[in-house]
Coordinates of C-alpha atoms in Angstrom, one line a residue:
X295 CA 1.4 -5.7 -30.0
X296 CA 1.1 -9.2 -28.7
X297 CA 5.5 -9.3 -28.4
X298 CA 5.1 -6.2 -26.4
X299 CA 3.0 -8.1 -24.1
X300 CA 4.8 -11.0 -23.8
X301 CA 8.0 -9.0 -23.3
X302 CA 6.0 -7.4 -20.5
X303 CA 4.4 -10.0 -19.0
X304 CA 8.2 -11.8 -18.8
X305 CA 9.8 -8.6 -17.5
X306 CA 6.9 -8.5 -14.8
X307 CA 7.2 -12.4 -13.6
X308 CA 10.7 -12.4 -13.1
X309 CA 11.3 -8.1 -11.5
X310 CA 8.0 -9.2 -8.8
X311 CA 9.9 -12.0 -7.9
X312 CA 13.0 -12.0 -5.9
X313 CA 14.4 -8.8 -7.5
X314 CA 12.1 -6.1 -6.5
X315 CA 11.6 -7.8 -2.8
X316 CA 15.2 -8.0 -2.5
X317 CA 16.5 -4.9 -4.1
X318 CA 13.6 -2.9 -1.4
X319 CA 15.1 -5.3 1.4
X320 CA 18.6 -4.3 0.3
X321 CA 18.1 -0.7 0.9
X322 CA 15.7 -0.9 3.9
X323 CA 18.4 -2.6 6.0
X324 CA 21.1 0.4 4.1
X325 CA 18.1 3.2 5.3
X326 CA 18.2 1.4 8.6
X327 CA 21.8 1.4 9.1
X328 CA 22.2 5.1 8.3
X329 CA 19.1 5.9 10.8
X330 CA 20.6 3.5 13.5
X331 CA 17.6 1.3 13.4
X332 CA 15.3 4.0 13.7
X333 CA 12.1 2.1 13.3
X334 CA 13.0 -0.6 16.0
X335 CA 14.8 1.8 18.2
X336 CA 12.1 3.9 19.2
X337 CA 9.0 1.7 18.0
X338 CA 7.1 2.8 21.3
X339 CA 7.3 6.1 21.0
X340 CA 6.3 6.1 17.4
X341 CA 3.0 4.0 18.0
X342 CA 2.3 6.6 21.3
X343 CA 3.0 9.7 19.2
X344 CA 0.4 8.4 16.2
X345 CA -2.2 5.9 16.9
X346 CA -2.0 7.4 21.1
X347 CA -2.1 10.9 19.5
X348 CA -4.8 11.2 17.0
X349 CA -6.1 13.8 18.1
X350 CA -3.5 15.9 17.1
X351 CA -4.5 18.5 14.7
X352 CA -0.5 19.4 13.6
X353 CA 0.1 22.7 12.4
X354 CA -3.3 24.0 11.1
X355 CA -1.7 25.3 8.4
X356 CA -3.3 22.9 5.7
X357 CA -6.4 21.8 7.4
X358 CA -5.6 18.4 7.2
X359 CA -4.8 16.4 10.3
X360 CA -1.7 14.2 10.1
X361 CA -4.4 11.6 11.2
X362 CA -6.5 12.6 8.5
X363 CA -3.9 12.1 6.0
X364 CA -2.3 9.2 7.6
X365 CA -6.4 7.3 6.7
X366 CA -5.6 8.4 3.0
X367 CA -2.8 6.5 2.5
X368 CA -4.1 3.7 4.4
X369 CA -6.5 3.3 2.5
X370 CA -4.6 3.1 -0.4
X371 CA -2.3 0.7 1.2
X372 CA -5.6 -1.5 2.8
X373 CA -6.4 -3.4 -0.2
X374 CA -7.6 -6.8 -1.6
X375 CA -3.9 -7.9 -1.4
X376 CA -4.6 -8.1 2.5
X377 CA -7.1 -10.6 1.9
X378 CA -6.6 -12.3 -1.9
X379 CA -3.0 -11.4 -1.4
X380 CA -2.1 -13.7 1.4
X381 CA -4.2 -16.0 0.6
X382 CA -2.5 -16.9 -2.5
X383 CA 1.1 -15.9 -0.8
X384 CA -0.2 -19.2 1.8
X385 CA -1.9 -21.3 -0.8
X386 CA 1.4 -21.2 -3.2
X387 CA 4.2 -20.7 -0.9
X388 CA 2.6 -22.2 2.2
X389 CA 2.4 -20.7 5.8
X390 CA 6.3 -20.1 6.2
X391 CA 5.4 -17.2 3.4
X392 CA 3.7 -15.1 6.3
X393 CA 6.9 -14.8 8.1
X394 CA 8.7 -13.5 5.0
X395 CA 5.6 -11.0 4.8
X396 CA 6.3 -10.2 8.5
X397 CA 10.5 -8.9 7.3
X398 CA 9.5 -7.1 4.5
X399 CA 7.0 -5.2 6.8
X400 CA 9.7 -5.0 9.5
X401 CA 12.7 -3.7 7.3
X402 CA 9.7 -1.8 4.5
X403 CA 8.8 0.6 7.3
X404 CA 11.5 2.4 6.6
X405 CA 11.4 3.2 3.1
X406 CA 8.2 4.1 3.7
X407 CA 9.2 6.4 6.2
X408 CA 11.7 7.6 3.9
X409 CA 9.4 8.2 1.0
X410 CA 7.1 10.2 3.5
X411 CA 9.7 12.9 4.9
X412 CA 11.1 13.2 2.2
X413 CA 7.3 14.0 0.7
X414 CA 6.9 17.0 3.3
X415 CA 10.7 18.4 2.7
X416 CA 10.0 18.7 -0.9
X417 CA 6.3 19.0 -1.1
X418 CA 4.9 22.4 -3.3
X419 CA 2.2 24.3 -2.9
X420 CA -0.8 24.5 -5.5
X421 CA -2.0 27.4 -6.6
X422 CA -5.2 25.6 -7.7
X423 CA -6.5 23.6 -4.8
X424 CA -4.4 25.2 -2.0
X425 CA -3.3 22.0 -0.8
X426 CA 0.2 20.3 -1.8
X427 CA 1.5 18.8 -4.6
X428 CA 4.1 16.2 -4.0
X429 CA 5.2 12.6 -5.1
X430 CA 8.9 11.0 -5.9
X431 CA 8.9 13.1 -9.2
X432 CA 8.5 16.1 -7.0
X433 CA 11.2 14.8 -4.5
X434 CA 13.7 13.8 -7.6
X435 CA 13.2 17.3 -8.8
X436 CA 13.5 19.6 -5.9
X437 CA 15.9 17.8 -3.9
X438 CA 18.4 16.2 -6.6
X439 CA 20.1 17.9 -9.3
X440 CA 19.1 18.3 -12.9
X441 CA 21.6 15.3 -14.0
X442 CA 18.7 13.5 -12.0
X443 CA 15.4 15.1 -13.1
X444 CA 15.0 12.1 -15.6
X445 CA 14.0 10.1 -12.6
X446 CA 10.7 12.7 -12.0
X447 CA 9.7 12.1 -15.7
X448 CA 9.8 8.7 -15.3
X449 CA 8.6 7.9 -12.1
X450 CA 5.7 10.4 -13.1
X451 CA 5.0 8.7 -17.0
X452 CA 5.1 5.2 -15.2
X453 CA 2.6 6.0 -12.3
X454 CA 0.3 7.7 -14.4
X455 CA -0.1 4.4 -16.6
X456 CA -0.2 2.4 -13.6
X457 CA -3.0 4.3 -11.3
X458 CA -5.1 4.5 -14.5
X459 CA -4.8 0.8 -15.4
X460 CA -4.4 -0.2 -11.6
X461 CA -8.2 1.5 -11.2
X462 CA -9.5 -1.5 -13.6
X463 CA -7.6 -3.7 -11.7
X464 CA -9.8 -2.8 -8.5
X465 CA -12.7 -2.8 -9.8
X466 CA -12.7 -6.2 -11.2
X467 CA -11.4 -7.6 -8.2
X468 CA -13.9 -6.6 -6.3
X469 CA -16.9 -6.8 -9.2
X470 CA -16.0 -10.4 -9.2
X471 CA -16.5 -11.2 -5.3
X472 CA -19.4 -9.4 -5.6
X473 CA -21.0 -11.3 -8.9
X474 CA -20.3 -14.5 -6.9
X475 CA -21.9 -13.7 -3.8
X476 CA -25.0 -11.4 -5.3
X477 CA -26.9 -12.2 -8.8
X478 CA -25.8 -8.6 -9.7
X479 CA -24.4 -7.4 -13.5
X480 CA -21.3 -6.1 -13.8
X481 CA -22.8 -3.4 -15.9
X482 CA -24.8 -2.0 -13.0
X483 CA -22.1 -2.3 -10.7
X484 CA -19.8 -0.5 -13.2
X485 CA -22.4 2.5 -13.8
X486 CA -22.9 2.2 -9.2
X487 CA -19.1 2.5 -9.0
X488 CA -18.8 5.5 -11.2
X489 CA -21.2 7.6 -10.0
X490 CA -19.9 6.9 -6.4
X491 CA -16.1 7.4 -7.5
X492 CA -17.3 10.5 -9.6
X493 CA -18.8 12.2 -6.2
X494 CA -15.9 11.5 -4.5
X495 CA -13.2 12.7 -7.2
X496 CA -15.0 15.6 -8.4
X497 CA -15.1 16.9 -4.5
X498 CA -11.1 16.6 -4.5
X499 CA -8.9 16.1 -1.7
X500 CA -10.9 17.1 1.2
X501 CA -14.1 14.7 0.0
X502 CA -11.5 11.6 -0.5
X503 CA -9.6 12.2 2.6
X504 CA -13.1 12.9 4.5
X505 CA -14.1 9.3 3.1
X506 CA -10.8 7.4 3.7
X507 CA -10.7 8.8 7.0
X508 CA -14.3 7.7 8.1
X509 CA -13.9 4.6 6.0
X510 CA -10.4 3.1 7.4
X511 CA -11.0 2.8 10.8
X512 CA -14.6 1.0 10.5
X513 CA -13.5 -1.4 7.5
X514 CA -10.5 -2.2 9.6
X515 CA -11.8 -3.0 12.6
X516 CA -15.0 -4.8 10.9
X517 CA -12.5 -7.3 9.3
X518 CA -10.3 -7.9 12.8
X519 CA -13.3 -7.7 14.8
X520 CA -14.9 -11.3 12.4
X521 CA -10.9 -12.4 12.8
X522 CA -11.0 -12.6 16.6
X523 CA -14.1 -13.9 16.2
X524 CA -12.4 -16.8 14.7
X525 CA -9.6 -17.4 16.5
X526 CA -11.7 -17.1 19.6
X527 CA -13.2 -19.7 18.4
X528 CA -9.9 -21.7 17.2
X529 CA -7.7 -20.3 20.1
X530 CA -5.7 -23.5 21.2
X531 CA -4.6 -23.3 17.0
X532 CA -3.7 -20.3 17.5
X533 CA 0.0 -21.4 19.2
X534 CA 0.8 -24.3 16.4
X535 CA -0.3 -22.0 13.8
X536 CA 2.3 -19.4 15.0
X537 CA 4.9 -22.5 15.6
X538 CA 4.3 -23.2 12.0
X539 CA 4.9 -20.3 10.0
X540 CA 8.4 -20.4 11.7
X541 CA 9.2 -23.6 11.4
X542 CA 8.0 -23.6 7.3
X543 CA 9.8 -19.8 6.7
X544 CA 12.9 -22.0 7.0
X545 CA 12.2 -25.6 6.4
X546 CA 9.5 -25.4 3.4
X547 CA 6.1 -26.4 3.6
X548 CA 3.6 -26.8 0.6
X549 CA -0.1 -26.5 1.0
X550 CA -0.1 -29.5 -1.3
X551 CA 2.4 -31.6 -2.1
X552 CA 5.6 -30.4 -3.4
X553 CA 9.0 -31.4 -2.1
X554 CA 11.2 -29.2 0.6
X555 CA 13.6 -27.2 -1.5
X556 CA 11.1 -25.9 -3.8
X557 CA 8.5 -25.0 -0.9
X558 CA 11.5 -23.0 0.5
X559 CA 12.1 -20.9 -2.2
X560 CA 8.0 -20.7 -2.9
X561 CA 7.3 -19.5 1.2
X562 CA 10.4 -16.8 0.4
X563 CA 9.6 -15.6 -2.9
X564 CA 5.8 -15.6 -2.4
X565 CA 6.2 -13.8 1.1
X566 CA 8.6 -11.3 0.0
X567 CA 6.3 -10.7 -3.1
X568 CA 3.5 -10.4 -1.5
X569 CA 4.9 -8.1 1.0
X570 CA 5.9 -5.2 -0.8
X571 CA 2.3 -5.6 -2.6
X572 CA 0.6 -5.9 0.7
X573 CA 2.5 -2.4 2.6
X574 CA 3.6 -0.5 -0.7
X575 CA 6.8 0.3 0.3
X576 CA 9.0 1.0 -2.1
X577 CA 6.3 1.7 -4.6
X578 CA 6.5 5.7 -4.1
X579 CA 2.6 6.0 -3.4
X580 CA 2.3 7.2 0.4
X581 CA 4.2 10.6 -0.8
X582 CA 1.0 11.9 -2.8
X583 CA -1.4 11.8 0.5
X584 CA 0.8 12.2 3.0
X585 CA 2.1 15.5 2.2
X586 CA -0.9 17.2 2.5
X587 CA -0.9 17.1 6.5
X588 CA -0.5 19.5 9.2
X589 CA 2.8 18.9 10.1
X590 CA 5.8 20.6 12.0
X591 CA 8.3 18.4 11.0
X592 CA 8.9 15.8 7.9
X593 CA 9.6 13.1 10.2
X594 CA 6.9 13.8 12.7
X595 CA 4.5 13.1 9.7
X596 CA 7.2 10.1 8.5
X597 CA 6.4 8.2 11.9
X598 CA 3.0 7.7 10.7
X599 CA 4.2 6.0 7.4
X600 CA 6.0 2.7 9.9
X601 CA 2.5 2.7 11.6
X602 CA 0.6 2.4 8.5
X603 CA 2.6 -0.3 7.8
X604 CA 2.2 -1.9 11.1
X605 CA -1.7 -1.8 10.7
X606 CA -1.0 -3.3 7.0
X607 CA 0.9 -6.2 7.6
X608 CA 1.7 -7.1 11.2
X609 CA -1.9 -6.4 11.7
X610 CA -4.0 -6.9 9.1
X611 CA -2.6 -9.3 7.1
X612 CA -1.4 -11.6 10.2
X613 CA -5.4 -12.0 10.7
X614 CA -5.8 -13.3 7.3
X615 CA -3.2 -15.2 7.7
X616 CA -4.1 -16.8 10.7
X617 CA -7.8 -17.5 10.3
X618 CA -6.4 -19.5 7.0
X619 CA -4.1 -22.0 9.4
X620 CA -6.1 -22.0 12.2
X621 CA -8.9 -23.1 10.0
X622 CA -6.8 -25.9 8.4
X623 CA -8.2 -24.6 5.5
X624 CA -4.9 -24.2 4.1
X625 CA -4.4 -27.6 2.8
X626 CA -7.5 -27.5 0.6
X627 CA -5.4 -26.6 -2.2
X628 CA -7.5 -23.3 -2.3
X629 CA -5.9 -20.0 -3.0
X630 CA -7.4 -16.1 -3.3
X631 CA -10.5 -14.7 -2.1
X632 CA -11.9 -18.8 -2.7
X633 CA -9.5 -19.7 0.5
X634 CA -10.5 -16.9 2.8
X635 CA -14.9 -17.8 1.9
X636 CA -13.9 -21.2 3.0
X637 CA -11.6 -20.1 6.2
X638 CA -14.6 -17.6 7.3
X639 CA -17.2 -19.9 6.2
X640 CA -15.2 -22.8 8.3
X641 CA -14.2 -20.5 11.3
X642 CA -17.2 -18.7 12.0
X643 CA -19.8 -21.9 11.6
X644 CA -21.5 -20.3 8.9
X645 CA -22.9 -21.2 4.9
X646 CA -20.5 -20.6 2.8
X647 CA -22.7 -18.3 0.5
X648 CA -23.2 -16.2 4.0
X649 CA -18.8 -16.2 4.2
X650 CA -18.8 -15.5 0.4
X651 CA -21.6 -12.5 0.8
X652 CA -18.9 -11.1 4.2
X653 CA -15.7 -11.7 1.9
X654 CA -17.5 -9.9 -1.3
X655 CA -18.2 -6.7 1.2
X656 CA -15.0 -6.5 2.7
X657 CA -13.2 -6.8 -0.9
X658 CA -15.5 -4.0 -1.7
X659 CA -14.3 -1.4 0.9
X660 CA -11.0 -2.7 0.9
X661 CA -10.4 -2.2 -2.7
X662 CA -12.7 1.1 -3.5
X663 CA -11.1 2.9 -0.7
X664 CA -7.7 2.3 -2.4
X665 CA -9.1 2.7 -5.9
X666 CA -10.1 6.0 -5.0
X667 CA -6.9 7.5 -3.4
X668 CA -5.2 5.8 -6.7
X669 CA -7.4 8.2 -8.8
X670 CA -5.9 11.0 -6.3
X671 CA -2.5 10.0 -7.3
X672 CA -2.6 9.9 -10.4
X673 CA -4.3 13.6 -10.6
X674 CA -1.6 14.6 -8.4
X675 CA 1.2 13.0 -11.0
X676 CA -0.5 15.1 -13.7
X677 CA -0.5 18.6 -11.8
X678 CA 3.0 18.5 -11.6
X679 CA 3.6 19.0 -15.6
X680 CA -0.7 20.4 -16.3
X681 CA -1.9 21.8 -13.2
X682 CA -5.2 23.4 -14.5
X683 CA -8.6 22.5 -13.5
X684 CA -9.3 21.3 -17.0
X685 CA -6.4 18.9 -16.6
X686 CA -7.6 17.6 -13.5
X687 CA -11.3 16.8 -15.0
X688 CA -9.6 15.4 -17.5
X689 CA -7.9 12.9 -15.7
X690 CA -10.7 12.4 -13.5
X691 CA -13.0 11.2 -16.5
X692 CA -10.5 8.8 -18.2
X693 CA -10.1 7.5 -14.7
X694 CA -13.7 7.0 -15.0
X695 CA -14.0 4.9 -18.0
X696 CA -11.0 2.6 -16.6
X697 CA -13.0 2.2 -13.6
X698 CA -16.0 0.9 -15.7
X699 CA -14.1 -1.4 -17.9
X700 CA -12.3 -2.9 -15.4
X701 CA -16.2 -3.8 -14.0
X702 CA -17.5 -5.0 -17.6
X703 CA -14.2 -7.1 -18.1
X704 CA -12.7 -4.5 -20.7
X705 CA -9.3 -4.9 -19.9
X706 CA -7.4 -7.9 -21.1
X707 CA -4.2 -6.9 -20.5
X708 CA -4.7 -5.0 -17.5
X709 CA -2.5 -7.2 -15.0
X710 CA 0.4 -7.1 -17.1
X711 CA 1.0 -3.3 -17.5
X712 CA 0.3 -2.5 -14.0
X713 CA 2.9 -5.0 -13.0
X714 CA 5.2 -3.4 -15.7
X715 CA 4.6 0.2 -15.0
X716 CA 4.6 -0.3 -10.8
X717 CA 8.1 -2.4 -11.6
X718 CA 9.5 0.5 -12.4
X719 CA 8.0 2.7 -10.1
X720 CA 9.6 0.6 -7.4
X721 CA 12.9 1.0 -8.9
X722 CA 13.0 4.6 -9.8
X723 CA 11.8 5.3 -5.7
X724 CA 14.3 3.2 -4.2
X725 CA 16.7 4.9 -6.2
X726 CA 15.6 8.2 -5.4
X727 CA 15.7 7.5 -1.3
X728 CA 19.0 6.5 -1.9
X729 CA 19.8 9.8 -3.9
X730 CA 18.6 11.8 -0.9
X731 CA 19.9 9.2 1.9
X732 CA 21.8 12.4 3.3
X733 CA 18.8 15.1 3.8
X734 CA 16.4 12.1 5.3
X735 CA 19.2 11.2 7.6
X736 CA 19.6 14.9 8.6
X737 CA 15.6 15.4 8.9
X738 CA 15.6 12.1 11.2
X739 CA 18.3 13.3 13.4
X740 CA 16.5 16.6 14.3
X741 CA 13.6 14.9 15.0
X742 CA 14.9 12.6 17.2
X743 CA 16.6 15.6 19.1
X744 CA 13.6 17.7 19.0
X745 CA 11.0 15.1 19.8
X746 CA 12.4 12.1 21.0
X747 CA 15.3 12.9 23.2
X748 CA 14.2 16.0 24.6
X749 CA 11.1 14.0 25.8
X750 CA 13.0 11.6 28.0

């Protein structure tokens, strides 16, 4: 057993770093020729139609707003790797890593765009819950042919193991901030977590989009709201901070030590890493949420998927990012949730067991909110091969008990098959938007003629 983790943990090191960033920059910039730069070419009008439209209730015909399910996958894309994430992209490849995070985002919009229309082309209807079951093993099996419907199975048998094992994941992140910053055992905060995930699980889709979509907004804007506070505080940083992560994207710059070439490669690898963790493109997970809204058109519903990662990574992570330089807290030598305490702590004027205490909360609703849209998607996987309600409870319960041991420290191996599993649920998805390049381009040219051009 100990080969097969070895084997997995070396297969993991060396796919999350340059070859998974590169192979989903390689077929962003081939999405983005085929849509003529679709996500830069009408940027405006995307971020008027869904963050200057939420009150749009779509179609009616689900009952979810595409606002509503826009939250949902937020949520699941608003994690701890907006915070721990670019802290360690910064404290290991330095601050030229953010600008490397900044062109996966830019070109990553895309795919997730992709994954989302073609979520709503292909999306079924279930006959247990009324809503709609869909995912890239529902995309690979409706819209490919049979030759391909190997790539459903996998993508479904690989996301499975990784939304079960990535809910342990979660939960020890953020039982870990929370043990340093309260005298707290993980035990009770296991048997807190359960009970909360259980009442949210157990009330299915409308309860966990209800929650993500009251959730988002205020976690979001409680975590910006402290980073201005910062850099209102740090403002004339604010200019050589930006000047830096250009200057070190290209030149190399270590947080300590470390000699230009390899700080290069470290800002590139880290950054590109670290942004297809941090927006989840290319991992195939926005499909399961998103294709539950009101929506009369795949790509009017897709739009929302380049905002989401707009909020993910130009905005969210870009604070973190910044109140780490402008702090100067970057050349501690600091990396992970330890960094941003001491950036907060530093930038704010404040103890750093008040910082720790802020940092502990905000892991807390970043990484439950996506924890809990993960136990979604992986019911979702399931319904697709067992879509009974004893499945679902099923499901729902083991995702319980991985919930708890990821609390109590029961899962020793944890990192390495999520890494594995999403590895190759990265693979299979790109290769699937590729598969059905010619229906998404299709889809995007009638909404631009529908919505965009007939507009002007």
């Amino acid at each position: 057993m100990k080969k097969i983790f070895d084997f997995m943990g070396t297969f993991s090191d060396f796919m999350w770093g340059i070859p998974i960033a590169g192979l989903i920059a390689a077929v962003a910039i081939i999405i983005t020729f085929y849509t003529k730069g679709f996500q830069f070419r009408y940027f405006g009008k995307i971020i008027k139609n869904t963050l200057g439209n939420l009150k749009d209730k779509g179609s009616g015909e689900t009952g979810t707003s595409p606002w509503r399910a826009a939250c949902t996958s937020i949520a699941n894309t608003i994690g701890t790797g907006n915070i721990v994430g670019v802290a360690v992209a910064i404290g290991v490849g330095g601050p030229g890593a953010v600008f490397w995070m900044w062109m996966v985002a830019l070109f990553g919009m895309i795919i997730k765009y992709a994954e989302v229309v073609l979520a709503v082309r292909y999306r079924n209807p279930d006959s247990v819950t009324g809503n709609y079951v869909s995912g890239m093993n529902i995309i690979a099996k409706n819209g490919l042919g049979k030759k391909w419907h190997w790539l459903a199975h996998a993508f479904a048998f690989s996301c499975m193991i990784s939304m079960c094992v990535g809910l342990g994941i979660h939960t020890n992140g953020f039982t870990d901030a929370i043990t340093s910053a309260f005298e707290v055992s993980p035990v009770i905060i296991g048997i807190v977590i359960v009970i909360i995930t259980a009442l949210l699980a157990f009330g299915g889709w409308k309860r966990i989009s209800g929650f993500c979509e009251l959730c988002v907004p205020v976690m979001t804007i409680i975590y910006i709201a402290a980073g201005i506070l910062v850099l209102a505080f740090h403002i004339t940083a604010i200019p050589g901070s930006l000047g830096l992560i250009f200057k070190s994207a290209f030149t190399g710059q270590a947080a300590v030590g470390g000699f230009a070439g390899a700080t290069l490669f470290a800002a590139f690898s880290n950054g590109m890493a670290r942004g297809v963790y941090s927006s989840a493109a290319g991992q195939g997970l926005s499909p399961f949420t998103h294709a539950n809204a009101d929506t009369e058109h795949p790509a009017k519903q897709g739009i929302w998927a380049i905002t989401e990662v707009f909020i993910d990574t130009i905005i969210v992570c870009t604070f973190t990012a910044l109140v780490i330089l402008c702090t100067g807290e970057w050349k501690t030598g600091d990396a992970g949730s330890a960094l941003v305490t001491a950036a907060f702590s530093s930038g704010l004027g404040i103890s750093h067991e008040l910082s720790a205490i802020f940092v502990a909360v905000i892991l807390l609703l970043f990484g439950f909110s996506s924890m809990i849209t993960d136990v979604y998607n992986g019911e979702t996987t399931l319904a697709a091969y067992f879509n009974t309600k004893t499945s679902r409870v099923i499901f729902k319960l083991i995702a319980l008990v991985f919930c708890y041991f990821g609390c109590v420290g029961g899962l020793e191996n944890a990192y390495v098959l999520n890494d594995f599993f999403m590895a190759w649920m990265c693979l299979f998805t790109v290769l699937i938007i590729l598969l059905c390049r010619k229906e998404l381009i299709k889809l995007t040219n009638e909404y631009v003629d529908k919505y965009i051009q007939k507009r002007k």
